Every structure is written in C-alpha cells, then in structure tokens.
Short mmCIF file of C-alpha atoms in Angstrom, two decimals:
data_model
loop_
_atom_site.label_atom_id
_atom_site.label_comp_id
_atom_site.label_asym_id
_atom_site.label_seq_id
_atom_site.Cartn_x
_atom_site.Cartn_y
_atom_site.Cartn_z
CA MET A 1 19.73 44.15 25.38
CA ALA A 2 23.24 44.42 26.61
CA GLY A 3 23.36 42.78 29.12
CA ILE A 4 22.14 39.66 27.42
CA ALA A 5 24.61 39.85 24.87
CA SER A 6 27.24 40.83 27.85
CA GLY A 7 25.95 37.05 29.34
CA LEU A 8 25.64 35.75 26.59
CA PHE A 9 29.29 36.52 25.98
CA ASN A 10 30.28 35.60 29.08
CA SER A 11 28.39 32.30 29.81
CA ILE A 12 29.54 30.99 26.24
CA PHE A 13 31.95 32.49 24.01
CA ARG A 14 34.66 33.78 26.21
CA ARG A 15 36.70 29.94 26.72
CA ASN A 16 36.45 28.09 24.09
CA TYR A 17 36.11 25.03 25.30
CA VAL A 18 32.88 25.71 26.55
CA PHE A 19 31.64 27.63 23.23
CA LEU A 20 32.27 24.32 21.25
CA SER A 21 30.95 21.98 24.12
CA THR A 22 27.69 23.93 23.10
CA VAL A 23 27.51 23.86 19.91
CA PHE A 24 28.35 20.39 20.48
CA LEU A 25 25.80 19.41 22.38
CA GLY A 26 22.83 22.18 20.95
CA ALA A 27 24.11 20.05 18.21
CA PHE A 28 22.51 16.43 19.68
CA ALA A 29 20.09 18.57 21.76
CA PHE A 30 18.35 19.66 18.42
CA GLU A 31 18.77 16.28 16.66
CA ILE A 32 16.43 14.13 19.69
CA ALA A 33 14.72 16.28 20.15
CA PHE A 34 13.71 17.31 16.83
CA ASP A 35 13.30 13.62 16.29
CA THR A 36 11.51 12.87 18.08
CA THR A 37 9.47 15.54 17.53
CA THR A 38 8.51 14.76 13.91
CA ASP A 39 8.27 10.68 14.92
CA ALA A 40 5.10 11.75 16.81
CA ILE A 41 3.61 13.37 14.65
CA TRP A 42 4.01 11.05 11.24
CA ASN A 43 2.91 8.33 13.38
CA ARG A 44 0.65 10.37 15.32
CA ILE A 45 -1.43 11.15 10.91
CA ASN A 46 -0.27 7.80 9.76
CA LYS A 47 -1.88 5.85 13.05
CA GLY A 48 -2.56 2.51 12.31
CA ARG A 49 -1.41 1.97 8.68
CA GLN A 50 2.60 1.13 9.95
CA TRP A 51 3.49 -2.76 10.89
CA LYS A 52 4.17 -1.65 14.65
CA ASP A 53 0.53 -0.89 14.52
CA ILE A 54 -1.16 -4.31 14.26
CA LYS A 55 2.31 -6.30 14.59
CA HIS A 56 0.30 -6.94 17.64
CA ARG A 57 -2.28 -9.29 15.38
CA TYR A 58 0.60 -11.37 14.27
CA VAL A 59 3.42 -11.65 17.25
CA GLN A 60 2.94 -15.73 17.82
CA LYS A 61 1.98 -15.78 22.00
CA PRO A 62 4.93 -15.38 24.11
CA SER A 63 5.53 -19.48 24.34
CA GLU A 64 8.93 -18.93 22.59
CA ASP A 65 12.42 -17.18 22.48
CA GLU A 66 10.63 -13.55 20.67
CA ASP A 67 13.47 -11.99 20.80
CA ASP A 68 14.89 -12.01 17.44
CA ASP A 69 10.73 -10.51 16.13
CA ASP A 70 12.02 -6.72 15.90
CA GLU A 71 11.60 -4.02 13.95
CA MET B 1 2.64 67.23 -53.06
CA LEU B 2 0.80 67.79 -56.07
CA ALA B 3 4.13 67.31 -57.75
CA MET B 4 5.32 64.66 -56.52
CA PRO B 5 3.65 61.27 -58.47
CA ALA B 6 4.39 63.50 -61.48
CA LEU B 7 7.56 63.38 -61.18
CA ARG B 8 7.71 59.99 -59.99
CA THR B 9 6.07 58.70 -63.40
CA VAL B 10 8.48 60.38 -65.44
CA PRO B 11 11.42 57.54 -64.67
CA ALA B 12 9.39 55.17 -64.43
CA ARG B 13 7.85 56.41 -68.12
CA VAL B 14 11.64 56.67 -69.38
CA VAL B 15 12.41 53.27 -68.71
CA ALA B 16 8.86 51.96 -70.19
CA ARG B 17 9.84 53.46 -73.73
CA GLN B 18 13.19 52.01 -73.47
CA THR B 19 12.10 48.06 -73.01
CA LEU B 20 9.49 48.86 -75.63
CA ARG B 21 11.63 49.97 -77.64
CA LYS B 22 13.58 46.77 -77.44
CA SER B 23 10.82 43.81 -76.74
CA THR B 24 8.23 45.39 -79.90
CA THR B 25 5.68 42.52 -79.35
CA ARG B 26 4.13 44.49 -76.39
CA ALA B 27 1.41 46.40 -76.87
CA ALA B 28 1.67 50.20 -75.06
CA SER B 29 -0.63 51.47 -72.31
CA SER B 30 -1.47 54.28 -71.17
CA SER B 31 -0.64 53.56 -67.10
CA SER B 32 2.28 53.83 -65.87
CA SER B 33 2.06 50.54 -63.67
CA SER B 34 0.64 48.19 -66.05
CA THR B 35 3.29 48.93 -68.34
CA GLU B 36 5.85 48.58 -65.97
CA ALA B 37 4.48 44.61 -65.13
CA THR B 38 3.54 44.28 -68.27
CA SER B 39 6.64 45.15 -69.84
CA SER B 40 9.01 42.56 -67.32
CA PRO B 41 10.46 39.68 -69.27
CA PHE B 42 9.70 36.25 -69.89
CA TYR B 43 12.11 34.89 -67.46
CA THR B 44 11.43 37.52 -64.33
CA THR B 45 7.77 35.41 -64.00
CA LEU B 46 9.51 32.19 -64.78
CA THR B 47 12.37 33.16 -61.86
CA ALA B 48 9.01 33.80 -59.57
CA SER B 49 7.11 31.24 -60.69
CA ALA B 50 9.38 29.34 -59.50
CA ALA B 51 9.94 30.39 -56.25
CA THR B 52 7.02 30.88 -55.57
CA VAL B 53 5.73 27.48 -56.24
CA VAL B 54 9.55 25.91 -54.12
CA ALA B 55 7.68 28.05 -51.84
CA ILE B 56 4.60 26.11 -51.12
CA GLY B 57 6.61 23.13 -52.23
CA SER B 58 8.74 23.33 -49.07
CA VAL B 59 6.29 24.33 -46.66
CA ALA B 60 3.74 21.03 -47.92
CA TRP B 61 6.28 19.14 -48.26
CA TYR B 62 7.68 19.78 -44.51
CA TYR B 63 3.98 20.05 -43.30
CA HIS B 64 3.35 16.72 -45.12
CA LEU B 65 6.59 15.24 -42.85
CA TYR B 66 6.36 17.31 -39.55
CA GLY B 67 2.68 19.66 -39.10
CA ARG B 68 0.10 16.52 -38.81
CA GLU B 69 -0.86 15.45 -36.35
CA ALA B 70 0.78 11.98 -35.38
CA PHE B 71 -1.65 8.67 -35.09
CA ALA B 72 2.00 6.62 -33.62
CA MET B 73 0.64 6.16 -30.56
CA THR B 74 -3.72 5.84 -31.12
CA PRO B 75 -5.78 5.61 -28.36
CA GLN B 76 -6.53 2.26 -29.41
CA GLU B 77 -1.82 1.22 -29.47
CA GLU B 78 -1.74 3.31 -25.78
CA GLY B 79 -4.79 1.58 -23.98
CA LEU B 80 -7.40 3.66 -21.99
CA HIS B 81 -6.00 5.73 -19.35
CA PRO B 82 -6.28 4.78 -16.11
CA THR B 83 -8.86 6.60 -14.17
CA GLN B 84 -7.21 8.11 -11.80
CA TYR B 85 -7.51 7.05 -8.41
CA PRO B 86 -7.00 8.50 -5.08
CA TRP B 87 -4.77 6.54 -3.35
CA GLU B 88 -4.00 7.27 0.20
CA HIS B 89 -0.95 5.82 0.18
CA TYR B 90 -0.33 8.56 -2.58
CA ARG B 91 -0.68 11.31 -0.72
CA TRP B 92 2.36 12.98 0.92
CA VAL B 93 3.28 12.74 4.48
CA LYS B 94 1.33 8.23 3.96
CA THR B 95 2.91 5.38 5.02
CA PHE B 96 1.26 1.99 3.21
CA ASP B 97 -1.97 0.77 5.36
CA HIS B 98 0.28 -2.24 6.10
CA GLN B 99 -2.75 -4.10 6.46
CA ALA B 100 -3.28 -3.86 3.23
CA LEU B 101 -0.19 -5.01 2.78
CA ARG B 102 -0.66 -8.52 3.14
CA ARG B 103 -3.78 -8.89 1.96
CA GLY B 104 -2.04 -8.13 -0.98
CA PHE B 105 1.01 -10.65 -0.08
CA GLN B 106 -2.45 -13.06 -0.12
CA VAL B 107 -3.40 -12.25 -2.56
CA TYR B 108 0.34 -12.49 -4.65
CA ARG B 109 0.79 -16.18 -3.06
CA GLU B 110 -2.08 -17.24 -3.33
CA VAL B 111 -3.14 -16.05 -7.71
CA CYS B 112 -0.33 -13.93 -9.06
CA SER B 113 2.74 -15.99 -8.22
CA SER B 114 1.48 -18.67 -10.50
CA CYS B 115 2.71 -17.03 -13.32
CA HIS B 116 4.14 -14.23 -12.20
CA SER B 117 7.86 -14.29 -10.50
CA LEU B 118 8.83 -11.56 -7.33
CA LYS B 119 12.40 -12.78 -7.67
CA ARG B 120 13.83 -8.67 -6.40
CA ILE B 121 12.26 -10.01 -2.82
CA PRO B 122 13.67 -11.48 -1.15
CA TYR B 123 12.15 -13.51 2.41
CA ARG B 124 13.84 -11.10 4.50
CA SER B 125 12.84 -8.05 3.10
CA LEU B 126 8.78 -8.82 4.07
CA VAL B 127 9.95 -9.26 8.05
CA GLY B 128 8.82 -6.45 10.16
CA THR B 129 6.96 -4.41 7.37
CA ILE B 130 3.75 -7.13 6.56
CA ALA B 131 4.83 -10.34 8.53
CA THR B 132 6.56 -11.91 11.63
CA VAL B 133 10.15 -13.79 12.02
CA ASP B 134 8.62 -16.64 11.96
CA GLU B 135 5.84 -16.90 9.66
CA MET B 136 8.60 -16.26 7.49
CA LYS B 137 10.73 -18.55 7.98
CA ALA B 138 7.63 -21.67 7.53
CA LEU B 139 7.37 -19.65 4.64
CA ALA B 140 10.91 -19.65 3.04
CA GLU B 141 11.36 -23.73 4.75
CA GLU B 142 8.13 -24.72 2.10
CA ASN B 143 9.78 -23.66 -1.03
CA GLU B 144 14.13 -25.85 -1.59
CA TYR B 145 16.92 -23.98 -2.91
CA ASP B 146 20.30 -25.02 -4.33
CA THR B 147 22.82 -25.19 -1.54
CA GLU B 148 26.48 -24.80 -2.71
CA PRO B 149 28.58 -27.30 -4.15
CA ASN B 150 29.74 -29.34 -1.65
CA ASP B 151 33.21 -31.14 -0.70
CA GLU B 152 32.50 -33.51 -4.30
CA GLY B 153 31.18 -30.39 -6.40
CA GLU B 154 27.37 -31.40 -6.29
CA ILE B 155 24.93 -29.19 -5.78
CA GLU B 156 22.32 -30.31 -2.85
CA LYS B 157 19.40 -28.55 -2.10
CA ARG B 158 18.47 -27.16 1.12
CA PRO B 159 14.84 -25.72 2.42
CA GLY B 160 14.18 -21.77 2.11
CA LYS B 161 16.28 -19.54 4.22
CA LEU B 162 14.83 -15.40 5.62
CA SER B 163 18.15 -14.76 2.63
CA ASP B 164 15.69 -16.30 -0.48
CA TYR B 165 14.84 -14.49 -2.31
CA ILE B 166 11.46 -15.23 -3.51
CA PRO B 167 11.07 -18.51 -5.80
CA SER B 168 10.06 -18.23 -9.76
CA PRO B 169 7.04 -19.58 -11.04
CA TYR B 170 9.21 -20.71 -13.82
CA LYS B 171 13.02 -22.00 -13.95
CA ASN B 172 13.41 -19.00 -16.88
CA ASP B 173 11.89 -17.16 -19.44
CA GLU B 174 11.20 -19.58 -22.07
CA ALA B 175 9.97 -22.24 -19.78
CA ALA B 176 7.61 -19.57 -18.59
CA ARG B 177 6.43 -18.76 -22.20
CA ALA B 178 6.62 -22.49 -23.23
CA ALA B 179 3.75 -22.53 -20.74
CA ASN B 180 1.93 -19.15 -21.25
CA ASN B 181 1.09 -19.52 -25.28
CA GLY B 182 4.75 -18.59 -26.22
CA ALA B 183 3.21 -14.89 -23.72
CA LEU B 184 6.01 -14.14 -20.84
CA PRO B 185 4.92 -13.25 -17.36
CA PRO B 186 6.01 -9.94 -15.84
CA ASP B 187 8.75 -10.38 -13.81
CA LEU B 188 6.31 -8.17 -11.18
CA SER B 189 8.75 -6.73 -8.72
CA LEU B 190 9.04 -3.77 -10.30
CA MET B 191 6.25 -3.28 -12.42
CA VAL B 192 4.63 -0.02 -10.42
CA LYS B 193 6.91 2.05 -11.88
CA ALA B 194 7.77 0.34 -14.90
CA ARG B 195 4.25 1.07 -16.30
CA HIS B 196 3.03 4.14 -16.98
CA GLY B 197 -0.33 4.97 -14.28
CA GLY B 198 2.22 2.88 -12.28
CA CYS B 199 -0.78 2.04 -10.11
CA ASN B 200 -3.80 3.62 -11.22
CA TYR B 201 -2.65 1.60 -14.14
CA ILE B 202 -1.81 -1.62 -12.16
CA PHE B 203 -5.52 -1.01 -10.41
CA SER B 204 -7.24 -0.26 -13.95
CA LEU B 205 -5.97 -3.64 -15.99
CA LEU B 206 -6.93 -6.13 -13.41
CA THR B 207 -10.32 -4.73 -12.97
CA GLY B 208 -11.34 -3.96 -16.78
CA TYR B 209 -11.58 -7.31 -18.35
CA PRO B 210 -15.20 -6.65 -20.24
CA GLU B 211 -18.00 -9.30 -19.59
CA GLU B 212 -16.65 -9.52 -23.38
CA PRO B 213 -15.50 -7.62 -26.00
CA PRO B 214 -17.00 -4.45 -27.58
CA ALA B 215 -18.49 -4.98 -31.24
CA GLY B 216 -16.06 -4.09 -34.23
CA ALA B 217 -13.43 -4.94 -31.13
CA THR B 218 -10.89 -8.17 -32.64
CA VAL B 219 -9.15 -10.28 -30.27
CA GLN B 220 -6.62 -13.00 -31.72
CA SER B 221 -7.58 -16.19 -30.25
CA GLY B 222 -5.59 -16.81 -26.95
CA LEU B 223 -5.77 -13.17 -26.55
CA ASN B 224 -7.75 -11.38 -23.81
CA PHE B 225 -9.70 -8.32 -24.89
CA ASN B 226 -8.88 -5.33 -22.44
CA PRO B 227 -9.39 -1.43 -22.72
CA TYR B 228 -6.23 -0.48 -21.01
CA PHE B 229 -3.52 -2.57 -21.93
CA PRO B 230 -1.62 -1.35 -25.25
CA GLY B 231 -2.85 -2.99 -27.92
CA THR B 232 -5.65 -4.59 -26.30
CA GLY B 233 -5.60 -7.63 -26.19
CA ILE B 234 -3.33 -9.23 -23.74
CA ALA B 235 -2.66 -12.63 -22.71
CA MET B 236 -3.45 -13.34 -19.40
CA ALA B 237 -7.32 -13.57 -18.70
CA ARG B 238 -9.15 -11.75 -16.22
CA VAL B 239 -8.23 -13.48 -12.89
CA LEU B 240 -9.75 -11.61 -10.40
CA TYR B 241 -13.45 -12.89 -8.79
CA ASP B 242 -15.48 -11.88 -5.75
CA GLY B 243 -14.10 -14.13 -2.97
CA LEU B 244 -11.10 -15.56 -4.45
CA VAL B 245 -9.28 -15.21 -1.66
CA GLU B 246 -10.43 -15.84 2.24
CA TYR B 247 -8.92 -12.62 3.80
CA GLU B 248 -7.67 -13.61 7.48
CA ASP B 249 -7.74 -10.50 8.92
CA GLY B 250 -12.01 -10.99 7.11
CA THR B 251 -11.73 -8.05 4.67
CA PRO B 252 -14.94 -9.17 2.28
CA ALA B 253 -12.10 -10.31 -0.58
CA THR B 254 -13.85 -8.56 -3.39
CA ALA B 255 -12.57 -8.26 -6.84
CA SER B 256 -11.81 -4.15 -6.64
CA GLN B 257 -10.45 -5.30 -2.71
CA MET B 258 -8.45 -7.63 -4.07
CA ALA B 259 -6.92 -5.68 -6.74
CA LYS B 260 -6.63 -2.85 -4.60
CA ASP B 261 -4.83 -4.55 -1.96
CA VAL B 262 -2.44 -6.08 -5.16
CA VAL B 263 -1.78 -2.91 -5.97
CA GLU B 264 -0.80 -1.23 -2.88
CA PHE B 265 1.55 -4.19 -2.32
CA LEU B 266 3.92 -4.43 -5.86
CA ASN B 267 4.31 -0.98 -4.62
CA TRP B 268 5.65 -1.46 -1.70
CA ALA B 269 8.20 -3.82 -3.98
CA ALA B 270 8.36 -1.31 -5.97
CA GLU B 271 9.09 1.46 -3.69
CA PRO B 272 9.89 -0.84 -0.39
CA GLU B 273 11.87 2.63 1.08
CA MET B 274 9.30 4.89 0.28
CA ASP B 275 7.40 5.36 4.21
CA ASN B 276 11.25 6.43 5.42
CA ARG B 277 11.69 8.61 2.55
CA LYS B 278 8.41 10.19 2.90
CA LYS B 279 9.26 11.03 6.67
CA MET B 280 12.91 12.30 5.54
CA GLY B 281 11.05 14.47 3.52
CA MET B 282 9.13 15.89 6.12
CA LYS B 283 12.62 16.10 8.27
CA VAL B 284 13.99 17.71 5.72
CA LEU B 285 11.12 20.35 4.33
CA THR B 286 10.76 21.45 7.56
CA ILE B 287 14.16 21.70 8.48
CA GLY B 288 14.51 23.78 4.94
CA ALA B 289 11.53 25.69 5.95
CA LEU B 290 13.39 27.15 8.87
CA LEU B 291 16.74 27.58 7.20
CA PHE B 292 15.08 30.10 4.00
CA ALA B 293 13.61 32.22 6.56
CA LEU B 294 16.27 32.05 9.17
CA SER B 295 18.10 33.57 6.05
CA VAL B 296 15.59 35.53 5.24
CA TRP B 297 15.92 37.40 7.95
CA VAL B 298 19.08 37.69 8.23
CA LYS B 299 18.74 39.19 4.41
CA ARG B 300 16.63 42.21 5.06
CA TYR B 301 19.06 42.99 8.70
CA LYS B 302 22.20 42.98 6.83
CA TRP B 303 20.15 45.46 4.27
CA SER B 304 18.04 47.60 6.42
CA THR B 305 21.39 49.96 6.60
CA VAL B 306 20.88 49.91 2.41
CA LYS B 307 17.46 50.21 2.16
CA THR B 308 16.37 52.31 4.60
CA ARG B 309 18.82 54.98 3.73
CA GLN B 310 18.75 58.50 1.97
CA LEU B 311 20.79 59.67 -1.00
CA VAL B 312 20.94 63.53 -1.21
CA TYR B 313 22.34 65.51 -3.46
CA ASN B 314 23.90 68.91 -3.08
CA PRO B 315 25.51 70.69 -5.94
CA PRO B 316 28.13 72.84 -6.04
CA VAL B 317 27.24 76.08 -5.53
CA GLY B 318 29.08 77.82 -8.95
CA PRO B 319 30.83 80.92 -8.46
CA LYS B 320 28.06 84.14 -8.52
CA ARG B 321 27.88 86.27 -12.10
#
C-alpha cells in the first residue's frame, strides 16, 4: 500500500504540470471511452430503429454527389 | 364515597329552589338534575337551538357548495379515457422507429395534410430522421413560397427550400373554418403534447369511430360521434380506412397501422429531441449512479472512525467515607 501511494505520489502528484496534465487527459480519455461505450449500447438496444439503420434503403445510388447527405 | 353525591346535590338543590322562587310557573320536581334542566330560562334554550340550527345549516351549506361530487366533467363531456397502449417508443431507452416515422409522414402527407397544418416543422428537420436530402429538396420544390420584396417592392414566388416550413392547407384560420363548416382543424405540430393522453388519445380517436352512434346518443348535424372526443361530437369524420395509402415499404396499410404510424410521426413532430434526450438521460443516470456510489463510500469511509469508536465513562472516584 505504501509502495503504491509513494509511487503514485512520485509519478503524478509531485509535479503540478504532470498532475494537471493527468487530470485533463484523464477527463478526455474517460469521456471518449464512456461515450463510445454508451453509444454502442444505445445502438444495440435500438438496432433497426434509427435512421442510420434504414438510411441505406433511401439514399440514391452514388451516381451524384452524396456528400450532402449527412446524419 | 357515599357522601360525595349528597354533597354535590345540595348546592344544586339550593340553586333550583332559588330559580323556582323567581319563576313561579315552573313545577317542582323530585330529582335534582331534571329540576335543573326544566328550570333553565327560555332564552338559553332559544340560544342553544339557534346555535344548533346555525351549525347544522353552515355544515349543510358548506356541503352543498363543496362537499358533493362535482359533475362538471362527466364522462360524456370529458370523453372516454383512451386505452393505454404499449408504445415501444415510450420506453426509457427506446428511440422512435424511424421506419414508422417515415410511414407516418406519408400518411400525414396523403391524408391529414388536406385539412391539418404542420407549420412548425421545416423540411430540414425531416432530413436525416425521416428522409434524405434529395427527397426533401424535391418535396420542398413542389411548393411555392413568398420571396423577399424585390427592388420594386413586389413579392414574387419562389420554389421551396429545405429551410421552409411545411405549407398549411389553408391561408389562415378563418379560411380553415369557412372550409370546414365552422370547425377549425388544429395544427398538429405539438398535438401529442397538447392533449391529455398523448399518443394513446390520438390513436384512440383515430380508430375509435363507431359504425354508427350508439342508441341514445345525440349527434348534431355536421358532427360525427366519437366517444374519445370531449363532448363526443367531432367535426372530423373517420378518415382512416384499410388500404387508404400504399406504403412504399410494403407494410399492410390497415387503419390501425396507419393510425399508429401517424401518431408516432406526430410524437416525433412534437418532440424531435426525444432520441437524444433519452440517450443523454441514460448517460446522466449512469454517471450519476457512479458518483452516488462513490459519495456513499466516501461517507462511510469518513464516518468509520466515528461509528466504531467506544465511549467509556469513568465515574470520578469520590473520597472514601
């Protein structure tokens, strides 16, 4: 326990810039991971109900520009 | 104990005799209590009677005003309560079925839009939820809209764009009333939010027209009978019959199917943010549950010393005698 605490202190809390960077990067990383996970769960719950699941039936064949066909 | 009643009756008898002396008409009686009752003066009885009458009367008046069951909204006036249907999109983590929204929009366009406006919905909001950009552009261009005044101040017509709102069937409410026998077809943009019962009410209304009004029901001329409509007389006639529209995805167009689709579409029109709202709600509840568990743990951690301590009382040792 003491080893973990001292290691944590030496690696993160000793220098403020390291600490702040850890906080910000951790926030971004957590949000990305959380959003990805929950979106995946959401899409699995609502499989076949959302527009992106039925969109392919109605989009014209790519003869013309299809870049304006966004979500 | 035996002496107590005797002691108590003595003053009463004295009082009774005194009053008897004053009011000579009263007859003397043997027992002390009845003597006291009969000997009370007339105005006391009158006051008590008046107070009783006032009390009973005020209670009766209050009950008359507020106590009775109010018949202001009879079932006939309020309309039949709609059936609770198990709407899939009512569930906490379910989006709209966008295929159904597309069918519902088709029903609106081919059936409802001849009388009902949907003027808060622009074409652009249908893009990406119900139809593609090309479909909506083509649909918008079928209608003409006013331009900004040109250099001469003339207002010209231009084909519709994605940013235009879905055109109304009538120019204004007066024109709508004039065309519909005095009844105004309400705007459907927020109708699911605007009516008690929401989807259930509109679905029941659309599918609830009986073949003919039940015996005893009075239907004014020009109105139709619908038990779900408040007052039961509705100007809109039954519109949804089996096979009225032909769905592009091959779904059998029964009346209830069309009603279900158009109700879901109207729910989308009233709450286009529902899908994102529920998704965000799921995330918020997840994070909130995590933070709540964390706060519970921190509280128990901080209180553990307080909860597990032992308080011992050592009485001061007094001097020996």
